[in-house]
Amino acid sequence: MTKTGTPALPGEPGQLAPAAARALFRAGLVSPTAGWSRGFAQANLIIVPKALAFDVLLFAQRNPKPCPILGVLDAGETSGPLLAGGDIRTDVPRYTVYENGTMVAEPVDISGYWREDLVTFIVGCSFTFEAALQDGGISIAHIDQGVNVPMYRSSIRCAPAGSISGPMVVSMRPVPASQVADAVRITSRYPAVHGAPVHVGNPAEIGIADLGRPDFGDPVSIPTGHLPVFWACGVTPQAAIMESRPALAIGHAPGHMLITDARDSRYLVP
Amino acid sequence: MTKTGTPALPGEPGQLAPAAARALFRAGLVSPTAGWSRGFAQANLIIVPKALAFDVLLFAQRNPKPCPILGVLDAGETSGPLLAGGDIRTDVPRYTVYENGTMVAEPVDISGYWREDLVTFIVGCSFTFEAALQDGGISIAHIDQGVNVPMYRSSIRCAPAGSISGPMVVSMRPVPASQVADAVRITSRYPAVHGAPVHVGNPAEIGIADLGRPDFGDPVSIPTGHLPVFWACGVTPQAAIMESRPALAIGHAPGHMLITDARDSRYLVP
């Protein structure tokens, strides 16, 4: 299956059913997915050969804040309940391909890379709790500013697992001092999509020298009276791939997520 | 390392530090662990060869209510942060050994079975939320009656993973009708130790013909006005081992748990 042509966007992306959004990407549309299919969980992707799958799943188990697993497709499987009728090789708008830890391509379709031994991990994404933050009266700077969320390689080390190790990648959202407690309270109820923040207020302490120069995504301006609040980020597995250098791994391009059929509310606890 | 002699119990088991409790078991004491080391999380155990480890970890990921993973020891590792200074081969009071799905031994020490390719999964246990239920004013029948919790093979099927499949095992606690909502609310805040009930009130509907004849543990009497409430149970991996028949697997004897260094409160959300 390969993508041909570029379909037009039928109406407002926020109103699209997940299957309809995936069909558009499958047909060739390329777009960041922020704001798409509102109410449905979007997800990070990490795809590795079966020989590496235990290490990756154990890495996720040991680092549940950056790597909350929503689903796993068995070796060779290209669809599953989180993307009913879909195809993991084509339904994400843009992918990243790593060989020996180096990104070698950013294709819009990975059919040409597919192998029967590839295992797909579907990892929770903070887009789910961003909707809850907005519902709680907390504005999201990167949405308001129309850019991708800023993400940073922190100095926090993940717990290693077998051949996989790496730094925790964190996303940052500026929050008014008066709303920091609310932001913690609201996001802590979504452990399956990164949960509570990992750090509040002092970027230098987690190895971030310059908030204006994120490692992934775009910088956002921080209004006076706002604190930078850091959440564990689903790009962490890709940073671990870069450090651990397996022969092959495939991810999603940051901000270009898998739109799943799971409602955000499924991940709300208690 | 083998157990020799039977040490005397120094004082009240509920007051023992986890390391002291483990040392007693290591030295030869055999006892159910209910009520021991109050405030610290006890855990189920499932130990399998590395070749089966991905399937078991994926089974746990797909069935988080019965199989909440608290920690994983790498192949050949016999200790870890959940049992600092301990030895997984000796520190549980009694084990179960399965060959081709059949229990062949219930040793108090598995040193003789140990292999360098064995991977240990430490799985959350409902003892953690039982303390919270009691704090919430809900009495626990099997504790009051001085017996082990009754456990049943239900007709609920777990999501399979590779070579591993099986039924969900459930534990049952009678709860007064007026406190069922409280019991749900309280346990739902402990997703890492089985979380909210999977069923309330109708055992026949989940394949349990006779509450008086549990598959594991002991029957308890159900007072008038109480409903039987069912929670997913950490014996589920052992039921899956019995059905899936791998060459070798090792568990804990029901009620004879690993006492970990993790406080119960670590598993409280949000």
Tab-separated table of C-alpha atoms in Angstrom, chain A residues 7-244:
chain	number	residue	atom	x	y	z
A	7	PRO	CA	-6.847	14.444	-0.598
A	8	ALA	CA	-8.614	17.603	0.407
A	9	LEU	CA	-9.580	18.021	4.041
A	10	PRO	CA	-13.354	17.531	4.375
A	11	GLY	CA	-14.384	20.083	6.984
A	12	GLU	CA	-13.051	20.702	10.463
A	13	PRO	CA	-10.340	18.190	11.551
A	14	GLY	CA	-11.509	18.321	15.173
A	15	GLN	CA	-14.861	16.842	14.120
A	16	LEU	CA	-13.449	13.925	12.104
A	17	ALA	CA	-13.961	10.394	13.375
A	18	PRO	CA	-10.597	8.683	14.007
A	19	ALA	CA	-11.132	6.201	11.149
A	20	ALA	CA	-11.877	9.066	8.761
A	21	ALA	CA	-8.719	10.912	9.867
A	22	ARG	CA	-6.601	7.781	9.404
A	23	ALA	CA	-8.124	7.255	5.951
A	24	LEU	CA	-7.058	10.757	4.942
A	25	PHE	CA	-3.488	10.136	6.061
A	26	ARG	CA	-3.544	6.752	4.333
A	27	ALA	CA	-4.628	8.499	1.154
A	28	GLY	CA	-1.677	10.858	1.300
A	29	LEU	CA	-2.534	13.854	3.469
A	30	VAL	CA	0.384	15.020	5.650
A	31	SER	CA	-0.383	17.237	8.651
A	32	PRO	CA	0.401	17.596	12.340
A	33	THR	CA	-2.505	16.103	14.276
A	34	ALA	CA	-2.929	18.564	17.169
A	35	GLY	CA	-6.630	19.349	17.492
A	36	TRP	CA	-7.739	16.506	15.221
A	37	SER	CA	-10.602	14.128	16.188
A	38	ARG	CA	-11.292	15.875	19.478
A	39	GLY	CA	-12.094	13.535	22.351
A	40	PHE	CA	-10.071	10.667	20.942
A	41	ALA	CA	-6.631	9.644	22.186
A	42	GLN	CA	-3.657	10.260	19.951
A	43	ALA	CA	-0.548	8.146	20.348
A	44	ASN	CA	3.190	7.946	19.896
A	45	LEU	CA	4.645	5.049	17.962
A	46	ILE	CA	7.709	2.886	18.343
A	47	ILE	CA	8.203	-0.113	16.069
A	48	VAL	CA	11.095	-2.553	16.502
A	49	PRO	CA	12.065	-6.081	15.426
A	50	LYS	CA	10.760	-8.882	17.660
A	51	ALA	CA	14.294	-9.595	18.908
A	52	LEU	CA	14.273	-6.163	20.568
A	53	ALA	CA	10.638	-6.194	21.674
A	54	PHE	CA	11.137	-7.523	25.208
A	55	ASP	CA	13.743	-4.850	25.940
A	56	VAL	CA	11.448	-2.106	24.629
A	57	LEU	CA	8.395	-3.390	26.538
A	58	LEU	CA	10.468	-3.713	29.713
A	59	PHE	CA	11.875	-0.196	29.170
A	60	ALA	CA	8.278	1.034	28.973
A	61	GLN	CA	7.288	-0.923	32.083
A	62	ARG	CA	10.176	0.585	34.014
A	63	ASN	CA	9.505	4.103	32.739
A	64	PRO	CA	5.717	4.358	32.726
A	65	LYS	CA	5.586	8.156	32.849
A	66	PRO	CA	7.389	8.735	29.535
A	67	CYS	CA	6.344	5.404	27.973
A	68	PRO	CA	2.736	4.547	28.906
A	69	ILE	CA	1.799	1.645	26.625
A	70	LEU	CA	-1.763	1.824	25.286
A	71	GLY	CA	-1.452	-1.200	23.017
A	72	VAL	CA	0.944	-3.588	21.307
A	73	LEU	CA	0.531	-5.151	17.859
A	74	ASP	CA	2.063	-8.616	17.575
A	75	ALA	CA	4.962	-9.245	15.214
A	76	GLY	CA	3.816	-8.584	11.662
A	77	GLU	CA	0.382	-7.291	12.690
A	78	THR	CA	-0.575	-4.064	10.945
A	79	SER	CA	-3.901	-3.358	12.642
A	80	GLY	CA	-5.598	-3.778	15.982
A	81	PRO	CA	-8.443	-2.575	18.197
A	82	LEU	CA	-6.941	0.891	18.666
A	83	LEU	CA	-7.063	1.471	14.891
A	84	ALA	CA	-9.959	-0.708	13.724
A	85	GLY	CA	-9.837	-1.241	9.966
A	86	GLY	CA	-6.609	0.749	9.805
A	87	ASP	CA	-3.048	0.010	8.769
A	88	ILE	CA	-0.175	1.072	10.998
A	89	ARG	CA	2.106	1.310	7.927
A	90	THR	CA	0.127	4.119	6.301
A	91	ASP	CA	-2.246	5.678	8.830
A	92	VAL	CA	0.206	7.993	10.585
A	93	PRO	CA	0.844	11.210	8.655
A	94	ARG	CA	4.628	11.018	8.929
A	95	TYR	CA	7.120	8.510	10.339
A	96	THR	CA	10.777	8.496	11.343
A	97	VAL	CA	13.116	5.612	10.435
A	98	TYR	CA	16.267	4.939	12.470
A	99	GLU	CA	19.161	2.720	11.403
A	100	ASN	CA	21.850	2.155	14.042
A	101	GLY	CA	20.427	5.058	16.034
A	102	THR	CA	20.535	7.565	13.195
A	103	MET	CA	17.405	8.925	11.570
A	104	VAL	CA	17.718	7.993	7.907
A	105	ALA	CA	14.274	8.902	6.586
A	106	GLU	CA	11.003	10.677	7.422
A	107	PRO	CA	8.591	8.863	5.107
A	108	VAL	CA	4.822	9.302	4.953
A	109	ASP	CA	4.381	5.550	4.481
A	110	ILE	CA	6.502	2.687	5.868
A	111	SER	CA	5.217	-0.104	3.647
A	112	GLY	CA	8.651	-0.313	2.032
A	113	TYR	CA	10.313	-0.841	5.423
A	114	TRP	CA	7.801	-3.372	6.712
A	115	ARG	CA	8.949	-6.793	7.904
A	116	GLU	CA	6.985	-9.667	9.368
A	117	ASP	CA	9.012	-9.516	12.593
A	118	LEU	CA	8.156	-5.896	13.415
A	119	VAL	CA	6.334	-5.288	16.715
A	120	THR	CA	4.398	-2.019	17.134
A	121	PHE	CA	4.103	-0.220	20.470
A	122	ILE	CA	1.370	2.405	20.751
A	123	VAL	CA	2.302	4.905	23.470
A	124	GLY	CA	0.078	7.462	25.205
A	125	CYS	CA	0.333	11.140	24.240
A	126	SER	CA	-0.141	14.317	26.246
A	127	PHE	CA	-2.709	15.627	23.778
A	128	THR	CA	-5.225	13.708	25.916
A	129	PHE	CA	-4.532	15.670	29.089
A	130	GLU	CA	-4.212	18.972	27.211
A	131	ALA	CA	-7.927	18.830	26.501
A	132	ALA	CA	-8.542	18.219	30.206
A	133	LEU	CA	-6.282	21.145	31.135
A	134	GLN	CA	-8.203	23.421	28.799
A	135	ASP	CA	-11.486	22.193	30.244
A	136	GLY	CA	-9.997	23.071	33.648
A	137	GLY	CA	-9.414	26.655	32.559
A	138	ILE	CA	-5.681	26.331	31.894
A	139	SER	CA	-4.658	27.639	28.504
A	140	ILE	CA	-2.025	25.783	26.493
A	141	ALA	CA	0.623	28.145	25.162
A	142	HIS	CA	1.719	26.150	22.141
A	143	ILE	CA	-1.883	25.702	21.009
A	144	ASP	CA	-2.609	29.392	21.491
A	145	GLN	CA	0.607	30.252	19.639
A	146	GLY	CA	-0.134	27.756	16.848
A	147	VAL	CA	3.079	25.758	17.158
A	148	ASN	CA	4.218	22.274	18.195
A	149	VAL	CA	4.851	21.685	21.926
A	150	PRO	CA	8.519	22.273	22.914
A	151	MET	CA	10.338	19.071	23.940
A	152	TYR	CA	13.755	18.716	25.556
A	153	ARG	CA	16.222	15.931	26.250
A	154	SER	CA	16.489	16.220	30.051
A	155	SER	CA	19.320	15.104	32.313
A	156	ILE	CA	16.885	12.685	34.011
A	157	ARG	CA	18.000	9.176	33.059
A	158	CYS	CA	15.407	6.530	32.328
A	159	ALA	CA	15.757	3.150	34.025
A	160	PRO	CA	17.544	0.991	31.434
A	161	ALA	CA	16.199	-2.337	30.205
A	162	GLY	CA	18.500	-4.785	28.473
A	163	SER	CA	20.026	-3.062	25.457
A	164	ILE	CA	17.824	0.044	25.745
A	165	SER	CA	18.782	3.150	27.693
A	166	GLY	CA	18.389	6.863	27.288
A	167	PRO	CA	17.379	10.226	28.715
A	168	MET	CA	13.837	11.196	29.597
A	169	VAL	CA	12.450	13.597	27.031
A	170	VAL	CA	10.123	16.154	28.589
A	171	SER	CA	7.519	18.490	27.126
A	172	MET	CA	7.076	21.953	28.612
A	173	ARG	CA	3.974	24.060	29.109
A	174	PRO	CA	4.059	27.455	30.839
A	175	VAL	CA	1.443	27.606	33.611
A	176	PRO	CA	0.423	30.623	35.720
A	177	ALA	CA	1.743	30.217	39.286
A	178	SER	CA	-1.834	30.300	40.544
A	179	GLN	CA	-2.770	27.316	38.373
A	180	VAL	CA	0.264	25.043	38.852
A	181	ALA	CA	-1.513	23.025	41.531
A	182	ASP	CA	-4.554	22.618	39.263
A	183	ALA	CA	-2.339	21.480	36.396
A	184	VAL	CA	-0.751	18.843	38.627
A	185	ARG	CA	-4.097	17.707	39.990
A	186	ILE	CA	-5.726	17.406	36.576
A	187	THR	CA	-2.895	15.618	34.773
A	188	SER	CA	-2.253	13.222	37.674
A	189	ARG	CA	-5.634	11.701	36.859
A	190	TYR	CA	-4.303	10.592	33.450
A	191	PRO	CA	-1.417	8.220	34.314
A	192	ALA	CA	-1.834	6.417	30.967
A	193	VAL	CA	-0.900	9.564	29.085
A	194	HIS	CA	2.149	10.725	31.110
A	195	GLY	CA	0.276	11.710	34.270
A	196	ALA	CA	1.551	14.353	36.681
A	197	PRO	CA	4.506	16.603	35.822
A	198	VAL	CA	8.041	15.363	36.510
A	199	HIS	CA	9.362	18.831	37.330
A	200	VAL	CA	8.085	22.321	38.047
A	201	GLY	CA	9.877	25.591	37.679
A	202	ASN	CA	13.643	25.052	37.368
A	203	PRO	CA	14.781	23.867	33.947
A	204	ALA	CA	18.506	24.063	34.801
A	205	GLU	CA	18.006	21.396	37.441
A	206	ILE	CA	16.968	18.862	34.801
A	207	GLY	CA	19.685	19.830	32.355
A	208	ILE	CA	17.818	22.309	30.188
A	209	ALA	CA	20.078	25.305	29.582
A	210	ASP	CA	17.869	27.286	27.211
A	211	LEU	CA	14.099	26.906	27.009
A	212	GLY	CA	14.240	28.846	23.750
A	213	ARG	CA	16.049	25.985	22.024
A	214	PRO	CA	13.991	22.792	22.328
A	215	ASP	CA	15.422	19.508	21.015
A	216	PHE	CA	12.103	18.707	19.324
A	217	GLY	CA	9.097	20.875	18.456
A	218	ASP	CA	8.993	24.657	18.684
A	219	PRO	CA	9.865	27.230	21.358
A	220	VAL	CA	7.024	29.078	23.063
A	221	SER	CA	7.190	32.374	24.873
A	222	ILE	CA	6.698	32.240	28.642
A	223	PRO	CA	4.529	35.072	29.986
A	224	THR	CA	5.549	36.862	33.194
A	225	GLY	CA	4.178	35.051	36.237
A	226	HIS	CA	4.106	31.684	34.481
A	227	LEU	CA	6.293	28.746	35.560
A	228	PRO	CA	7.685	26.243	33.091
A	229	VAL	CA	6.087	22.880	33.940
A	230	PHE	CA	7.612	19.686	32.557
A	231	TRP	CA	5.846	16.433	31.726
A	232	ALA	CA	7.394	13.142	30.613
A	233	CYS	CA	7.106	12.852	26.832
A	234	GLY	CA	6.359	10.019	24.430
A	235	VAL	CA	9.327	10.936	22.249
A	236	THR	CA	11.477	9.329	24.986
A	237	PRO	CA	11.562	5.909	23.244
A	238	GLN	CA	12.970	7.563	20.121
A	239	ALA	CA	15.686	9.288	22.170
A	240	ALA	CA	16.522	5.882	23.656
A	241	ILE	CA	16.713	4.403	20.150
A	242	MET	CA	19.143	7.161	19.153
A	243	GLU	CA	21.332	6.364	22.160
A	244	SER	CA	21.017	2.569	22.054
